[in-house]
Amino acid sequence: QVQLVESGGGSVQAGGSLRLSCDASTLMYSRWIGWFRQAPGKEREEVAVVYAAVGSAYYADSVKGRFTLSQDNAKNMLYLQMNSLKPEDTAMYYCAATPGRSRFTRPSGEADFAYWGQGTQVTVAS
């Protein structure tokens, strides 16, 4: 069964750091995988995505230079290192993956992602 399980969320002061983990089971190949977030009252937004096992990550402008997506292919794990956190980073963070897809066809939005985790809450206090 396809499963994505996130962990690592929590509460932190502004300027602090957190590392989110996603256990991607068998989804770390031949697809796009990444992180989304949804703040209360806002639409879900893409944070960072990468073609599983290869390639460079794409980041939302709001997190460039602060967040880093990485992969451990041997462990089927995806990580999001979040530094210099801001109160506006407060959201539920989701790990997501597309169905099998070419690395040359970047997803255009969340509708392209078929598999989702349950989410992990990140709260940044000012």
mmCIF file of N, CA and C in Angstrom:
data_model
loop_
_atom_site.group_PDB
_atom_site.id
_atom_site.type_symbol
_atom_site.label_atom_id
_atom_site.label_comp_id
_atom_site.label_asym_id
_atom_site.label_seq_id
_atom_site.Cartn_x
_atom_site.Cartn_y
_atom_site.Cartn_z
ATOM 1 N N GLN A 1 0.838 -1.186 0.000
ATOM 2 C CA GLN A 1 0.000 0.000 0.000
ATOM 3 C C GLN A 1 0.875 1.239 0.000
ATOM 4 N N VAL A 2 0.471 2.197 -0.827
ATOM 5 C CA VAL A 2 1.215 3.443 -0.905
ATOM 6 C C VAL A 2 0.986 4.248 0.352
ATOM 7 N N GLN A 3 2.061 4.705 0.958
ATOM 8 C CA GLN A 3 1.939 5.492 2.170
ATOM 9 C C GLN A 3 3.006 6.554 2.224
ATOM 10 N N LEU A 4 2.619 7.706 2.725
ATOM 11 C CA LEU A 4 3.554 8.780 3.023
ATOM 12 C C LEU A 4 3.316 9.171 4.461
ATOM 13 N N VAL A 5 4.360 9.150 5.268
ATOM 14 C CA VAL A 5 4.208 9.457 6.687
ATOM 15 C C VAL A 5 5.200 10.546 7.070
ATOM 16 N N GLU A 6 4.648 11.687 7.484
ATOM 17 C CA GLU A 6 5.482 12.821 7.873
ATOM 18 C C GLU A 6 5.754 12.791 9.379
ATOM 19 N N SER A 7 6.861 13.412 9.750
ATOM 20 C CA SER A 7 7.196 13.609 11.164
ATOM 21 C C SER A 7 8.130 14.803 11.274
ATOM 22 N N GLY A 8 8.320 15.261 12.499
ATOM 23 C CA GLY A 8 9.288 16.327 12.728
ATOM 24 C C GLY A 8 8.720 17.699 12.962
ATOM 25 N N GLY A 9 7.415 17.857 12.845
ATOM 26 C CA GLY A 9 6.828 19.158 13.108
ATOM 27 C C GLY A 9 6.905 19.515 14.582
ATOM 28 N N GLY A 10 6.536 20.739 14.891
ATOM 29 C CA GLY A 10 6.560 21.189 16.270
ATOM 30 C C GLY A 10 6.446 22.693 16.347
ATOM 31 N N SER A 11 6.715 23.205 17.539
ATOM 32 C CA SER A 11 6.659 24.647 17.784
ATOM 33 C C SER A 11 8.063 25.178 17.986
ATOM 34 N N VAL A 12 8.318 26.337 17.424
ATOM 35 C CA VAL A 12 9.653 26.917 17.498
ATOM 36 C C VAL A 12 9.527 28.436 17.484
ATOM 37 N N GLN A 13 10.508 29.117 18.020
ATOM 38 C CA GLN A 13 10.553 30.574 17.976
ATOM 39 C C GLN A 13 11.032 31.038 16.598
ATOM 40 N N ALA A 14 10.611 32.208 16.227
ATOM 41 C CA ALA A 14 11.086 32.797 14.962
ATOM 42 C C ALA A 14 12.615 32.805 14.941
ATOM 43 N N GLY A 15 13.161 32.443 13.790
ATOM 44 C CA GLY A 15 14.597 32.337 13.652
ATOM 45 C C GLY A 15 15.132 30.947 13.905
ATOM 46 N N GLY A 16 14.288 30.079 14.428
ATOM 47 C CA GLY A 16 14.699 28.725 14.738
ATOM 48 C C GLY A 16 14.646 27.807 13.531
ATOM 49 N N SER A 17 14.904 26.533 13.789
ATOM 50 C CA SER A 17 14.969 25.533 12.730
ATOM 51 C C SER A 17 14.177 24.285 13.100
ATOM 52 N N LEU A 18 13.713 23.606 12.075
ATOM 53 C CA LEU A 18 13.076 22.302 12.216
ATOM 54 C C LEU A 18 13.441 21.481 10.995
ATOM 55 N N ARG A 19 13.453 20.172 11.170
ATOM 56 C CA ARG A 19 13.636 19.285 10.025
ATOM 57 C C ARG A 19 12.453 18.331 9.953
ATOM 58 N N LEU A 20 11.759 18.382 8.848
ATOM 59 C CA LEU A 20 10.646 17.469 8.605
ATOM 60 C C LEU A 20 11.153 16.240 7.856
ATOM 61 N N SER A 21 10.546 15.108 8.180
ATOM 62 C CA SER A 21 10.893 13.856 7.520
ATOM 63 C C SER A 21 9.648 13.256 6.895
ATOM 64 N N CYS A 22 9.831 12.588 5.777
ATOM 65 C CA CYS A 22 8.732 11.879 5.117
ATOM 66 C C CYS A 22 9.208 10.487 4.752
ATOM 67 N N ASP A 23 8.565 9.508 5.345
ATOM 68 C CA ASP A 23 8.831 8.123 4.979
ATOM 69 C C ASP A 23 7.996 7.839 3.738
ATOM 70 N N ALA A 24 8.676 7.681 2.608
ATOM 71 C CA ALA A 24 7.978 7.575 1.327
ATOM 72 C C ALA A 24 7.812 6.139 0.852
ATOM 73 N N SER A 25 8.063 5.175 1.685
ATOM 74 C CA SER A 25 7.916 3.736 1.370
ATOM 75 C C SER A 25 8.464 3.430 -0.018
ATOM 76 N N THR A 26 7.610 3.148 -0.998
ATOM 77 C CA THR A 26 8.090 2.732 -2.314
ATOM 78 C C THR A 26 8.011 3.837 -3.356
ATOM 79 N N LEU A 27 7.857 5.069 -2.923
ATOM 80 C CA LEU A 27 7.589 6.153 -3.871
ATOM 81 C C LEU A 27 8.816 6.950 -4.278
ATOM 82 N N MET A 28 9.990 6.456 -3.963
ATOM 83 C CA MET A 28 11.186 7.243 -4.233
ATOM 84 C C MET A 28 11.811 6.913 -5.575
ATOM 85 N N TYR A 29 10.969 6.761 -6.613
ATOM 86 C CA TYR A 29 11.518 6.552 -7.939
ATOM 87 C C TYR A 29 10.464 6.887 -8.983
ATOM 88 N N SER A 30 10.934 7.377 -10.132
ATOM 89 C CA SER A 30 10.093 7.601 -11.320
ATOM 90 C C SER A 30 8.874 8.487 -11.063
ATOM 91 N N ARG A 31 9.036 9.475 -10.189
ATOM 92 C CA ARG A 31 7.909 10.390 -9.925
ATOM 93 C C ARG A 31 8.456 11.631 -9.248
ATOM 94 N N TRP A 32 7.592 12.630 -9.201
ATOM 95 C CA TRP A 32 7.919 13.839 -8.463
ATOM 96 C C TRP A 32 7.417 13.688 -7.038
ATOM 97 N N ILE A 33 8.184 14.217 -6.118
ATOM 98 C CA ILE A 33 7.821 14.129 -4.711
ATOM 99 C C ILE A 33 8.236 15.436 -4.038
ATOM 100 N N GLY A 34 7.494 15.817 -3.017
ATOM 101 C CA GLY A 34 7.860 17.078 -2.397
ATOM 102 C C GLY A 34 6.993 17.440 -1.221
ATOM 103 N N TRP A 35 7.069 18.713 -0.850
ATOM 104 C CA TRP A 35 6.378 19.235 0.310
ATOM 105 C C TRP A 35 5.420 20.359 -0.083
ATOM 106 N N PHE A 36 4.245 20.324 0.530
ATOM 107 C CA PHE A 36 3.268 21.383 0.428
ATOM 108 C C PHE A 36 2.953 21.858 1.847
ATOM 109 N N ARG A 37 2.308 23.008 1.943
ATOM 110 C CA ARG A 37 1.845 23.471 3.242
ATOM 111 C C ARG A 37 0.528 24.206 3.089
ATOM 112 N N GLN A 38 -0.235 24.202 4.186
ATOM 113 C CA GLN A 38 -1.511 24.903 4.203
ATOM 114 C C GLN A 38 -1.677 25.595 5.539
ATOM 115 N N ALA A 39 -1.762 26.906 5.495
ATOM 116 C CA ALA A 39 -2.009 27.703 6.687
ATOM 117 C C ALA A 39 -3.512 27.869 6.868
ATOM 118 N N PRO A 40 -3.961 28.129 8.096
ATOM 119 C CA PRO A 40 -5.389 28.310 8.336
ATOM 120 C C PRO A 40 -5.980 29.405 7.451
ATOM 121 N N GLY A 41 -7.072 29.089 6.775
ATOM 122 C CA GLY A 41 -7.739 30.067 5.944
ATOM 123 C C GLY A 41 -7.087 30.322 4.604
ATOM 124 N N LYS A 42 -6.037 29.575 4.293
ATOM 125 C CA LYS A 42 -5.332 29.779 3.024
ATOM 126 C C LYS A 42 -5.330 28.502 2.202
ATOM 127 N N GLU A 43 -5.065 28.666 0.923
ATOM 128 C CA GLU A 43 -4.974 27.502 0.048
ATOM 129 C C GLU A 43 -3.635 26.790 0.272
ATOM 130 N N ARG A 44 -3.641 25.514 -0.052
ATOM 131 C CA ARG A 44 -2.412 24.745 0.051
ATOM 132 C C ARG A 44 -1.433 25.230 -1.017
ATOM 133 N N GLU A 45 -0.173 25.337 -0.652
ATOM 134 C CA GLU A 45 0.829 25.827 -1.590
ATOM 135 C C GLU A 45 2.026 24.891 -1.646
ATOM 136 N N GLU A 46 2.635 24.855 -2.790
ATOM 137 C CA GLU A 46 3.837 24.052 -2.980
ATOM 138 C C GLU A 46 5.007 24.737 -2.301
ATOM 139 N N VAL A 47 5.788 23.962 -1.570
ATOM 140 C CA VAL A 47 6.958 24.490 -0.878
ATOM 141 C C VAL A 47 8.237 24.110 -1.625
ATOM 142 N N ALA A 48 8.388 22.824 -1.902
ATOM 143 C CA ALA A 48 9.581 22.339 -2.598
ATOM 144 C C ALA A 48 9.274 20.990 -3.219
ATOM 145 N N VAL A 49 9.743 20.782 -4.440
ATOM 146 C CA VAL A 49 9.527 19.497 -5.113
ATOM 147 C C VAL A 49 10.813 19.080 -5.805
ATOM 148 N N VAL A 50 10.918 17.784 -6.047
ATOM 149 C CA VAL A 50 12.101 17.226 -6.694
ATOM 150 C C VAL A 50 11.699 15.957 -7.427
ATOM 151 N N TYR A 51 12.453 15.628 -8.475
ATOM 152 C CA TYR A 51 12.220 14.344 -9.115
ATOM 153 C C TYR A 51 12.922 13.298 -8.264
ATOM 154 N N ALA A 52 12.160 12.319 -7.800
ATOM 155 C CA ALA A 52 12.652 11.353 -6.826
ATOM 156 C C ALA A 52 13.962 10.720 -7.263
ATOM 157 N N ALA A 53 14.898 10.690 -6.365
ATOM 158 C CA ALA A 53 16.197 10.032 -6.492
ATOM 159 C C ALA A 53 17.204 10.796 -7.341
ATOM 160 N N VAL A 54 16.755 11.713 -8.184
ATOM 161 C CA VAL A 54 17.681 12.464 -9.044
ATOM 162 C C VAL A 54 17.202 13.900 -9.127
ATOM 163 N N GLY A 55 18.010 14.725 -9.634
ATOM 164 C CA GLY A 55 17.571 16.076 -9.950
ATOM 165 C C GLY A 55 17.703 17.062 -8.815
ATOM 166 N N SER A 56 17.527 18.320 -9.156
ATOM 167 C CA SER A 56 17.592 19.412 -8.204
ATOM 168 C C SER A 56 16.177 19.826 -7.795
ATOM 169 N N ALA A 57 16.074 20.312 -6.589
ATOM 170 C CA ALA A 57 14.766 20.711 -6.069
ATOM 171 C C ALA A 57 14.365 22.093 -6.581
ATOM 172 N N TYR A 58 13.055 22.280 -6.679
ATOM 173 C CA TYR A 58 12.476 23.581 -6.984
ATOM 174 C C TYR A 58 11.816 24.093 -5.702
ATOM 175 N N TYR A 59 12.000 25.366 -5.435
ATOM 176 C CA TYR A 59 11.485 25.947 -4.201
ATOM 177 C C TYR A 59 10.547 27.110 -4.481
ATOM 178 N N ALA A 60 9.569 27.266 -3.595
ATOM 179 C CA ALA A 60 8.747 28.471 -3.631
ATOM 180 C C ALA A 60 9.629 29.668 -3.282
ATOM 181 N N ASP A 61 9.330 30.808 -3.882
ATOM 182 C CA ASP A 61 10.127 32.014 -3.623
ATOM 183 C C ASP A 61 10.175 32.353 -2.134
ATOM 184 N N SER A 62 9.095 32.068 -1.444
ATOM 185 C CA SER A 62 8.988 32.440 -0.030
ATOM 186 C C SER A 62 9.938 31.656 0.872
ATOM 187 N N VAL A 63 10.473 30.547 0.381
ATOM 188 C CA VAL A 63 11.345 29.724 1.228
ATOM 189 C C VAL A 63 12.758 29.576 0.683
ATOM 190 N N LYS A 64 13.006 30.119 -0.509
ATOM 191 C CA LYS A 64 14.334 30.002 -1.107
ATOM 192 C C LYS A 64 15.389 30.582 -0.182
ATOM 193 N N GLY A 65 16.471 29.843 -0.044
ATOM 194 C CA GLY A 65 17.564 30.287 0.808
ATOM 195 C C GLY A 65 17.393 29.926 2.266
ATOM 196 N N ARG A 66 16.195 29.479 2.646
ATOM 197 C CA ARG A 66 15.935 29.111 4.041
ATOM 198 C C ARG A 66 15.627 27.626 4.195
ATOM 199 N N PHE A 67 14.951 27.041 3.219
ATOM 200 C CA PHE A 67 14.554 25.640 3.278
ATOM 201 C C PHE A 67 15.407 24.838 2.297
ATOM 202 N N THR A 68 15.696 23.599 2.677
ATOM 203 C CA THR A 68 16.445 22.698 1.813
ATOM 204 C C THR A 68 15.784 21.331 1.806
ATOM 205 N N LEU A 69 15.467 20.875 0.611
ATOM 206 C CA LEU A 69 14.894 19.531 0.442
ATOM 207 C C LEU A 69 16.032 18.562 0.141
ATOM 208 N N SER A 70 15.998 17.409 0.781
ATOM 209 C CA SER A 70 17.010 16.390 0.513
ATOM 210 C C SER A 70 16.365 15.010 0.521
ATOM 211 N N GLN A 71 17.105 14.039 -0.015
ATOM 212 C CA GLN A 71 16.579 12.682 -0.142
ATOM 213 C C GLN A 71 17.607 11.679 0.370
ATOM 214 N N ASP A 72 17.121 10.613 0.961
ATOM 215 C CA ASP A 72 17.954 9.455 1.286
ATOM 216 C C ASP A 72 17.305 8.283 0.566
ATOM 217 N N ASN A 73 17.805 8.004 -0.617
ATOM 218 C CA ASN A 73 17.148 7.012 -1.454
ATOM 219 C C ASN A 73 17.216 5.611 -0.849
ATOM 220 N N ALA A 74 18.291 5.314 -0.156
ATOM 221 C CA ALA A 74 18.434 3.983 0.443
ATOM 222 C C ALA A 74 17.369 3.742 1.496
ATOM 223 N N LYS A 75 16.944 4.808 2.155
ATOM 224 C CA LYS A 75 15.954 4.674 3.218
ATOM 225 C C LYS A 75 14.555 5.092 2.773
ATOM 226 N N ASN A 76 14.411 5.486 1.503
ATOM 227 C CA ASN A 76 13.123 5.990 1.002
ATOM 228 C C ASN A 76 12.615 7.163 1.826
ATOM 229 N N MET A 77 13.511 8.052 2.174
ATOM 230 C CA MET A 77 13.155 9.182 3.018
ATOM 231 C C MET A 77 13.348 10.493 2.273
ATOM 232 N N LEU A 78 12.444 11.422 2.548
ATOM 233 C CA LEU A 78 12.516 12.777 2.028
ATOM 234 C C LEU A 78 12.551 13.713 3.230
ATOM 235 N N TYR A 79 13.382 14.729 3.155
ATOM 236 C CA TYR A 79 13.530 15.645 4.278
ATOM 237 C C TYR A 79 13.313 17.089 3.825
ATOM 238 N N LEU A 80 12.904 17.910 4.766
ATOM 239 C CA LEU A 80 12.829 19.346 4.528
ATOM 240 C C LEU A 80 13.475 20.036 5.723
ATOM 241 N N GLN A 81 14.671 20.554 5.512
ATOM 242 C CA GLN A 81 15.350 21.320 6.540
ATOM 243 C C GLN A 81 14.888 22.762 6.449
ATOM 244 N N MET A 82 14.327 23.266 7.543
ATOM 245 C CA MET A 82 13.760 24.610 7.549
ATOM 246 C C MET A 82 14.542 25.461 8.548
ATOM 247 N N ASN A 83 15.231 26.456 8.034
ATOM 248 C CA ASN A 83 16.009 27.370 8.858
ATOM 249 C C ASN A 83 15.422 28.777 8.803
ATOM 250 N N SER A 84 15.837 29.596 9.733
ATOM 251 C CA SER A 84 15.373 30.992 9.784
ATOM 252 C C SER A 84 13.857 31.072 9.670
ATOM 253 N N LEU A 85 13.189 30.254 10.451
ATOM 254 C CA LEU A 85 11.732 30.178 10.365
ATOM 255 C C LEU A 85 11.074 31.490 10.758
ATOM 256 N N LYS A 86 9.970 31.772 10.082
ATOM 257 C CA LYS A 86 9.197 32.995 10.309
ATOM 258 C C LYS A 86 7.782 32.616 10.742
ATOM 259 N N PRO A 87 7.093 33.502 11.430
ATOM 260 C CA PRO A 87 5.703 33.198 11.809
ATOM 261 C C PRO A 87 4.829 32.835 10.601
ATOM 262 N N GLU A 88 5.110 33.414 9.453
ATOM 263 C CA GLU A 88 4.313 33.104 8.266
ATOM 264 C C GLU A 88 4.583 31.711 7.710
ATOM 265 N N ASP A 89 5.556 31.012 8.260
ATOM 266 C CA ASP A 89 5.787 29.613 7.886
ATOM 267 C C ASP A 89 4.855 28.661 8.648
ATOM 268 N N THR A 90 4.110 29.202 9.607
ATOM 269 C CA THR A 90 3.188 28.378 10.372
ATOM 270 C C THR A 90 2.140 27.763 9.455
ATOM 271 N N ALA A 91 2.045 26.437 9.480
ATOM 272 C CA ALA A 91 1.127 25.730 8.587
ATOM 273 C C ALA A 91 1.183 24.240 8.884
ATOM 274 N N MET A 92 0.253 23.528 8.292
ATOM 275 C CA MET A 92 0.346 22.070 8.244
ATOM 276 C C MET A 92 1.176 21.742 7.011
ATOM 277 N N TYR A 93 2.189 20.931 7.196
ATOM 278 C CA TYR A 93 3.072 20.559 6.100
ATOM 279 C C TYR A 93 2.781 19.137 5.660
ATOM 280 N N TYR A 94 2.661 18.957 4.350
ATOM 281 C CA TYR A 94 2.315 17.669 3.771
ATOM 282 C C TYR A 94 3.399 17.194 2.821
ATOM 283 N N CYS A 95 3.669 15.915 2.887
ATOM 284 C CA CYS A 95 4.500 15.247 1.905
ATOM 285 C C CYS A 95 3.572 14.700 0.822
ATOM 286 N N ALA A 96 3.967 14.812 -0.439
ATOM 287 C CA ALA A 96 3.094 14.379 -1.525
ATOM 288 C C ALA A 96 3.923 13.822 -2.676
ATOM 289 N N ALA A 97 3.310 12.961 -3.458
ATOM 290 C CA ALA A 97 3.989 12.357 -4.597
ATOM 291 C C ALA A 97 3.022 12.226 -5.761
ATOM 292 N N THR A 98 3.557 12.341 -6.968
ATOM 293 C CA THR A 98 2.734 12.159 -8.165
ATOM 294 C C THR A 98 2.683 10.673 -8.514
ATOM 295 N N PRO A 99 1.792 10.278 -9.364
ATOM 296 C CA PRO A 99 1.902 8.949 -9.978
ATOM 297 C C PRO A 99 3.175 8.929 -10.834
ATOM 298 N N GLY A 100 3.526 7.767 -11.369
ATOM 299 C CA GLY A 100 4.705 7.697 -12.227
ATOM 300 C C GLY A 100 4.661 8.770 -13.300
ATOM 301 N N ARG A 101 5.790 9.471 -13.454
ATOM 302 C CA ARG A 101 5.798 10.646 -14.328
ATOM 303 C C ARG A 101 7.223 10.901 -14.779
ATOM 304 N N SER A 102 7.345 11.445 -15.983
ATOM 305 C CA SER A 102 8.662 11.778 -16.507
ATOM 306 C C SER A 102 9.316 12.889 -15.698
ATOM 307 N N ARG A 103 10.617 12.813 -15.578
ATOM 308 C CA ARG A 103 11.345 13.882 -14.892
ATOM 309 C C ARG A 103 11.328 15.162 -15.717
ATOM 310 N N PHE A 104 10.937 15.063 -16.986
ATOM 311 C CA PHE A 104 10.922 16.245 -17.846
ATOM 312 C C PHE A 104 9.555 16.910 -17.874
ATOM 313 N N THR A 105 8.612 16.368 -17.090
ATOM 314 C CA THR A 105 7.278 16.942 -17.015
ATOM 315 C C THR A 105 7.024 17.346 -15.569
ATOM 316 N N ARG A 106 7.421 18.541 -15.247
ATOM 317 C CA ARG A 106 7.261 19.020 -13.878
ATOM 318 C C ARG A 106 5.787 19.220 -13.559
ATOM 319 N N PRO A 107 5.331 18.812 -12.393
ATOM 320 C CA PRO A 107 3.923 19.023 -12.021
ATOM 321 C C PRO A 107 3.567 20.501 -12.015
ATOM 322 N N SER A 108 2.344 20.786 -12.428
ATOM 323 C CA SER A 108 1.924 22.182 -12.492
ATOM 324 C C SER A 108 1.234 22.645 -11.218
ATOM 325 N N GLY A 109 0.865 21.699 -10.352
ATOM 326 C CA GLY A 109 0.200 22.071 -9.115
ATOM 327 C C GLY A 109 -0.196 20.860 -8.304
ATOM 328 N N GLU A 110 -0.891 21.109 -7.207
ATOM 329 C CA GLU A 110 -1.211 20.000 -6.296
ATOM 330 C C GLU A 110 -2.108 18.960 -6.939
ATOM 331 N N ALA A 111 -2.880 19.337 -7.949
ATOM 332 C CA ALA A 111 -3.766 18.369 -8.604
ATOM 333 C C ALA A 111 -2.980 17.232 -9.260
ATOM 334 N N ASP A 112 -1.720 17.468 -9.556
ATOM 335 C CA ASP A 112 -0.897 16.438 -10.170
ATOM 336 C C ASP A 112 -0.362 15.429 -9.157
ATOM 337 N N PHE A 113 -0.549 15.701 -7.882
ATOM 338 C CA PHE A 113 -0.035 14.831 -6.825
ATOM 339 C C PHE A 113 -1.150 13.928 -6.332
ATOM 340 N N ALA A 114 -0.963 12.617 -6.484
ATOM 341 C CA ALA A 114 -2.014 11.652 -6.153
ATOM 342 C C ALA A 114 -1.888 11.095 -4.744
ATOM 343 N N TYR A 115 -0.691 11.174 -4.180
ATOM 344 C CA TYR A 115 -0.449 10.541 -2.882
ATOM 345 C C TYR A 115 -0.070 11.612 -1.867
ATOM 346 N N TRP A 116 -0.721 11.546 -0.713
ATOM 347 C CA TRP A 116 -0.533 12.561 0.317
ATOM 348 C C TRP A 116 -0.380 11.920 1.680
ATOM 349 N N GLY A 117 0.472 12.519 2.499
ATOM 350 C CA GLY A 117 0.540 12.120 3.887
ATOM 351 C C GLY A 117 -0.525 12.822 4.701
ATOM 352 N N GLN A 118 -0.552 12.547 5.997
ATOM 353 C CA GLN A 118 -1.546 13.134 6.882
ATOM 354 C C GLN A 118 -1.155 14.534 7.338
ATOM 355 N N GLY A 119 0.094 14.871 7.193
ATOM 356 C CA GLY A 119 0.543 16.206 7.554
ATOM 357 C C GLY A 119 1.181 16.264 8.921
ATOM 358 N N THR A 120 2.038 17.261 9.097
ATOM 359 C CA THR A 120 2.660 17.521 10.392
ATOM 360 C C THR A 120 2.639 19.032 10.613
ATOM 361 N N GLN A 121 2.244 19.435 11.812
ATOM 362 C CA GLN A 121 2.035 20.843 12.109
ATOM 363 C C GLN A 121 3.349 21.535 12.467
ATOM 364 N N VAL A 122 3.553 22.690 11.866
ATOM 365 C CA VAL A 122 4.687 23.555 12.208
ATOM 366 C C VAL A 122 4.124 24.880 12.689
ATOM 367 N N THR A 123 4.530 25.284 13.876
ATOM 368 C CA THR A 123 4.082 26.551 14.441
ATOM 369 C C THR A 123 5.304 27.382 14.806
ATOM 370 N N VAL A 124 5.351 28.596 14.272
ATOM 371 C CA VAL A 124 6.474 29.484 14.534
ATOM 372 C C VAL A 124 5.962 30.697 15.294
ATOM 373 N N ALA A 125 6.457 30.864 16.497
ATOM 374 C CA ALA A 125 6.030 31.978 17.348
ATOM 375 C C ALA A 125 6.933 33.190 17.122
ATOM 376 N N SER A 126 6.305 34.365 17.167
ATOM 377 C CA SER A 126 7.085 35.607 16.961
ATOM 378 C C SER A 126 7.753 36.061 18.243
#
